[in-house]
Amino acid sequence: MNTSAGAGGLGVAALRRYVLTVAAGNLAWEVLQLPLYHIWYHAGLLRLAFIALAGTSGDIPIAIVSLVCAFSLFGRERAAPPISPAVAWTTIAIGLVYTIGSEMVHLRLGTWHYAALMPRLPLLGVGLGPTLQWVAIPPLALRAAGGRFLPRHRSGTG
């Protein structure tokens, strides 16, 4: 079975790179943003580790489903479709919209609470940390998967 794709295509190897980058990036982000949540000041190390892992275990399927939805909308009929700009930006948008909605629901339900350090988006009241998470990590993961939607530096004159 061929697991590779052409340049910029999403074969099995590229999908693995996407998922691994999403997992590593989100775990790091979840750990780094813990001080922006109220629980940081009241929970022990084991509980905080569980919270970071639980958040990451939710982030991974969101990223995968966002990518699948984007390919369903804008992908081409190929065994290893390319990661086009439309697929990339739709993946980011779906993850971002889901995250903002989820944050609003969880804040309203009291599932979690922001600390005073958490900057919030005006009007929506959701934290900037989780919002930026979905603007920063998916492009890096798509790039790791071989996506060419970000401009490449060109050497030479002109």
Short mmCIF file of C-alpha atoms in Angstrom, two decimals:
data_model
loop_
_atom_site.label_atom_id
_atom_site.label_comp_id
_atom_site.label_asym_id
_atom_site.label_seq_id
_atom_site.Cartn_x
_atom_site.Cartn_y
_atom_site.Cartn_z
CA MET A 1 0.00 0.00 0.00
CA ASN A 2 1.37 3.39 -0.97
CA THR A 3 1.17 5.69 2.05
CA SER A 4 2.71 8.76 0.48
CA ALA A 5 1.14 11.46 -1.58
CA GLY A 6 2.37 13.81 -4.21
CA ALA A 7 3.72 17.23 -3.27
CA GLY A 8 1.21 18.88 -1.00
CA GLY A 9 -1.10 15.86 -1.00
CA LEU A 10 -2.60 14.22 2.04
CA GLY A 11 -1.55 10.57 2.07
CA VAL A 12 -1.40 8.37 5.17
CA ALA A 13 2.10 9.61 6.11
CA ALA A 14 0.97 13.23 5.77
CA LEU A 15 -2.14 12.53 7.84
CA ARG A 16 0.04 10.99 10.55
CA ARG A 17 2.23 14.12 10.57
CA TYR A 18 -0.89 16.28 10.82
CA VAL A 19 -2.31 14.32 13.77
CA LEU A 20 1.03 14.13 15.60
CA THR A 21 1.63 17.85 15.15
CA VAL A 22 -1.91 18.62 16.30
CA ALA A 23 -1.43 16.39 19.37
CA ALA A 24 1.96 17.81 20.34
CA GLY A 25 0.98 21.41 19.62
CA ASN A 26 -2.29 21.21 21.52
CA LEU A 27 -0.74 19.44 24.51
CA ALA A 28 1.93 22.14 24.76
CA TRP A 29 -0.71 24.86 24.35
CA GLU A 30 -3.01 23.31 26.96
CA VAL A 31 -0.15 23.17 29.48
CA LEU A 32 1.01 26.72 28.75
CA GLN A 33 -2.48 28.21 29.06
CA LEU A 34 -3.33 26.50 32.37
CA PRO A 35 -2.46 29.65 34.39
CA LEU A 36 -5.22 31.44 32.46
CA TYR A 37 -7.81 29.21 34.14
CA HIS A 38 -9.05 29.43 37.72
CA ILE A 39 -8.24 25.77 38.45
CA TRP A 40 -4.50 26.46 38.06
CA TYR A 41 -4.54 28.11 41.47
CA HIS A 42 -6.45 25.34 43.26
CA ALA A 43 -5.50 21.98 41.75
CA GLY A 44 -2.52 19.74 42.30
CA LEU A 45 -0.03 18.70 39.64
CA LEU A 46 -1.75 15.39 38.88
CA ARG A 47 -5.13 17.09 38.37
CA LEU A 48 -3.55 19.75 36.13
CA ALA A 49 -1.85 17.05 34.05
CA PHE A 50 -5.19 15.28 33.66
CA ILE A 51 -6.85 18.55 32.58
CA ALA A 52 -4.17 19.19 29.94
CA LEU A 53 -4.48 15.62 28.63
CA ALA A 54 -8.28 15.78 28.64
CA GLY A 55 -8.21 19.05 26.71
CA THR A 56 -5.77 17.61 24.19
CA SER A 57 -7.86 14.46 23.79
CA GLY A 58 -10.75 16.71 22.79
CA ASP A 59 -8.63 18.92 20.53
CA ILE A 60 -7.37 16.03 18.39
CA PRO A 61 -10.81 14.86 17.16
CA ILE A 62 -11.88 18.48 16.58
CA ALA A 63 -8.83 18.96 14.34
CA ILE A 64 -9.43 15.70 12.47
CA VAL A 65 -13.15 16.34 11.94
CA SER A 66 -12.40 19.92 10.84
CA LEU A 67 -9.96 18.62 8.22
CA VAL A 68 -12.38 15.93 7.01
CA CYS A 69 -15.20 18.48 6.71
CA ALA A 70 -12.93 20.86 4.81
CA PHE A 71 -11.93 18.10 2.38
CA SER A 72 -15.59 17.15 1.98
CA LEU A 73 -16.39 20.72 0.99
CA PHE A 74 -13.34 21.69 -1.07
CA GLY A 75 -11.26 18.56 -1.69
CA ARG A 76 -10.65 17.06 -5.09
CA GLU A 77 -11.46 13.50 -6.17
CA ARG A 78 -7.99 12.00 -5.70
CA ALA A 79 -6.52 9.26 -3.55
CA ALA A 80 -4.24 11.83 -1.88
CA PRO A 81 -5.88 15.22 -2.35
CA PRO A 82 -3.78 18.37 -2.06
CA ILE A 83 -4.16 20.65 0.92
CA SER A 84 -5.44 23.67 -0.98
CA PRO A 85 -5.87 27.13 0.54
CA ALA A 86 -9.64 26.54 0.69
CA VAL A 87 -9.14 23.28 2.60
CA ALA A 88 -6.62 24.88 4.96
CA TRP A 89 -8.66 27.97 5.80
CA THR A 90 -11.88 25.96 6.13
CA THR A 91 -10.14 23.54 8.51
CA ILE A 92 -9.04 26.49 10.65
CA ALA A 93 -12.46 28.16 10.51
CA ILE A 94 -14.36 25.02 11.52
CA GLY A 95 -12.06 24.40 14.48
CA LEU A 96 -12.26 28.04 15.51
CA VAL A 97 -16.07 28.22 15.32
CA TYR A 98 -16.40 24.97 17.26
CA THR A 99 -13.97 26.18 19.92
CA ILE A 100 -15.69 29.53 20.40
CA GLY A 101 -19.07 27.81 20.69
CA SER A 102 -17.71 25.20 23.08
CA GLU A 103 -16.06 27.84 25.25
CA MET A 104 -19.34 29.77 25.44
CA VAL A 105 -21.26 26.64 26.47
CA HIS A 106 -18.71 25.51 29.06
CA LEU A 107 -18.46 28.97 30.59
CA ARG A 108 -22.23 29.18 30.86
CA LEU A 109 -22.46 25.69 32.39
CA GLY A 110 -19.63 26.47 34.79
CA THR A 111 -17.51 23.56 33.56
CA TRP A 112 -14.50 25.87 33.80
CA HIS A 113 -13.75 29.44 34.76
CA TYR A 114 -11.16 31.85 33.47
CA ALA A 115 -8.62 33.42 35.79
CA ALA A 116 -8.21 37.20 35.79
CA LEU A 117 -5.14 36.76 33.55
CA MET A 118 -7.20 35.41 30.63
CA PRO A 119 -7.74 38.06 27.96
CA ARG A 120 -11.23 37.80 26.48
CA LEU A 121 -12.71 38.51 23.09
CA PRO A 122 -15.06 41.50 23.23
CA LEU A 123 -18.76 40.73 22.78
CA LEU A 124 -18.26 36.95 22.92
CA GLY A 125 -16.53 36.85 26.30
CA VAL A 126 -14.49 33.77 25.38
CA GLY A 127 -10.81 33.52 26.18
CA LEU A 128 -8.17 34.64 23.75
CA GLY A 129 -5.97 31.65 24.68
CA PRO A 130 -8.20 28.90 23.30
CA THR A 131 -9.16 31.09 20.34
CA LEU A 132 -5.55 31.68 19.31
CA GLN A 133 -4.89 27.98 19.79
CA TRP A 134 -7.08 27.26 16.76
CA VAL A 135 -5.48 30.02 14.72
CA ALA A 136 -1.92 28.89 15.46
CA ILE A 137 -1.80 25.09 15.62
CA PRO A 138 -3.81 23.93 12.56
CA PRO A 139 -1.68 25.93 10.08
CA LEU A 140 1.47 24.43 11.61
CA ALA A 141 -0.02 20.93 11.46
CA LEU A 142 -1.18 21.39 7.87
CA ARG A 143 2.27 22.65 6.94
CA ALA A 144 3.83 19.62 8.66
CA ALA A 145 1.49 17.43 6.61
CA GLY A 146 2.90 18.96 3.46
CA GLY A 147 0.37 21.68 2.77
CA ARG A 148 1.53 24.48 0.52
CA PHE A 149 -1.11 27.02 1.51
CA LEU A 150 1.38 29.25 3.32
CA PRO A 151 3.69 31.36 1.17
CA ARG A 152 7.18 29.94 0.84
CA HIS A 153 10.21 32.18 1.07
CA ARG A 154 11.70 32.66 -2.37
CA SER A 155 15.41 33.20 -2.67
CA GLY A 156 16.96 35.28 -5.36
CA THR A 157 16.51 38.79 -6.60
CA GLY A 158 13.43 40.58 -7.52
#
